[in-house]
């Protein structure tokens, strides 16, 4: 830690500054390489005057002191998209926020939280802006708390988590969009004058058509190693909105928060409206550094058990779908053990009796073991798996039901639906109205009872297979426009309760593929399911996209039978994340099994480097018919390189791939691993030693002339 930061932090920690109309004051938020500066003008309006490199002395950074109002308010003199807009009880829709006080608290050597209190000059309205800076990770979290003391509820129509102002010659946005099974299409565009909005209106999930994360490059597109950019993501599992607005002076405002769409919020007096956190990093050294900042922050602060190890597992979904019984499962426990995985994960289809869950038309909501498939119950399965040397995990979809269920028969009013229109099904199911405390108690109890009865359950896959449509909450009555926001808050309240009781239990967040890929959810989950598409060719792009924002140990990647590629290719792609299998092991030819057993063993050896190491994206599959990614441990003594050849044209001349992140002076042994039984290493540099300098400047001949092939290389510093 730099001494000047500590010093600055200590001074600020002691300074709770009450504002009076006098000279302009500066609020300085720093990380090791970035700085964000606000200025309080003599009239106590708040301005954002700097976002960029952490240059010293701090006063240098305030040349543009009153460039743009921070957290701008609607209804006054601000003529662009506001961060906040409120309709008061008298019908006026104006706000005029002035700084009342600000204060920085030093939480520890690495983390300081700045709180800026804004008060309206006429109405009893308070907005507190929070900026939590993580010094060594170069990450800042920003959120707002809105409250009032008017006589009746006010209506807030805009409620951003963050408003950032940037001034550059040009702005280049990288967004990620898609659909089910084709998540994370990466697209770059230059922002032009006016507004560009990226949002979602899916209610129970954030991601599907648009992803709640972006890269914003300044003065030209950034590369992996060069260029200035901001990488940001919203920690919210529901409707989100990013607004990028370039004004007449070519300044850019970036608003990030919950989507205000259909969500005018009725806020009761003396109640806090807390926005979700917007998490961002500024990098002057390209996208790779921005990602490493976010990965470090996530593992240290953002993801449940981010520093812990993960279970390798065998899942039965692709292999059996709904068709299994105790005997089949018992065989699968053996297969999980044979492969060498830590855990068996029982997927959808194990529950419901009156309307058995034999396909996706019935049974959802009736969480009792199906007596025909599992006559001896879950407890027996847990015991049997444990006796066979594997842990047992289970699939749940707690927020949903099929209308064909006992739960629906008993409680037809526990679902989200419009009272005067027909129910609208997606995957034959409806969303439970968890805003209703009775319903959220039911959901909590269902999970809690299951874990209490079966303490051996070692893992949960929490699914959510539909977005909201025709959504109305029977519970909310007249406050229907609170629905989208209150739903996500209720979900987090259930998860909060569960985490208090089960703080360690590993859980995967899944939403019909990659519908929930956000740090709002990952506070409670150890990993997420990025896509139902496990074709390794597509997965290279999908995993590449997520890797901008999430570390490898949070991205669940399974070897399945999707795609026609070799087992080696499928395995080498899945090893880039948290490795699992969802494949019929019993039908594997002997060599496939041998290869997979070796792969699981190698993965276990290397998972600390992959999951905890620094990631370097070396070759972008969107730019070439090949891809390469590597991970390096913190003392640069071990690295793993994954290289994939996609669909090269005849006689493509590949250049060697230059590595990154090694120590130039160190000598490294290069070894190709994950070789299919009976094949030889194809890497010319296999089993030879090279300096880090050589590997980073000359590189390795990892790309092949053959389409859909892959090479995995273990790089170890000589003792
Ligand atoms: C959707 C998930 O993405 C799949 O992995 C599987 O769990 C199914 N749901 C089960 O219904």
Coordinates of C-alpha atoms and ligand atoms in Angstrom, one line a residue, residues 317 347-348 395 427 461 463 465 510 512-513 529 532, ligand 1:
X317 CA -29.4 -33.5 -17.0
X347 CA -31.1 -32.3 -11.8
X348 CA -34.8 -31.7 -12.5
X395 CA -31.5 -29.1 -8.4
X427 CA -42.0 -23.4 -20.2
X461 CA -28.3 -25.8 -8.3
X463 CA -32.7 -22.6 -11.4
X465 CA -36.6 -20.9 -16.0
X510 CA -28.8 -20.9 -13.1
X512 CA -32.5 -21.4 -18.1
X513 CA -29.0 -21.0 -19.3
X529 CA -24.4 -21.4 -15.3
X532 CA -27.4 -24.2 -21.8
Ligands
LIG1 C1 -32.5 -25.2 -17.3 C2 -31.0 -25.4 -17.0 O1 -30.3 -24.4 -17.6 C3 -30.6 -26.8 -17.3 O2 -29.3 -27.0 -17.0 C4 -31.5 -27.8 -16.5 O3 -31.2 -27.7 -15.2 C5 -32.9 -27.5 -16.8 N1 -33.3 -26.2 -16.6 C6 -33.8 -28.4 -16.0 O4 -35.1 -28.1 -16.1

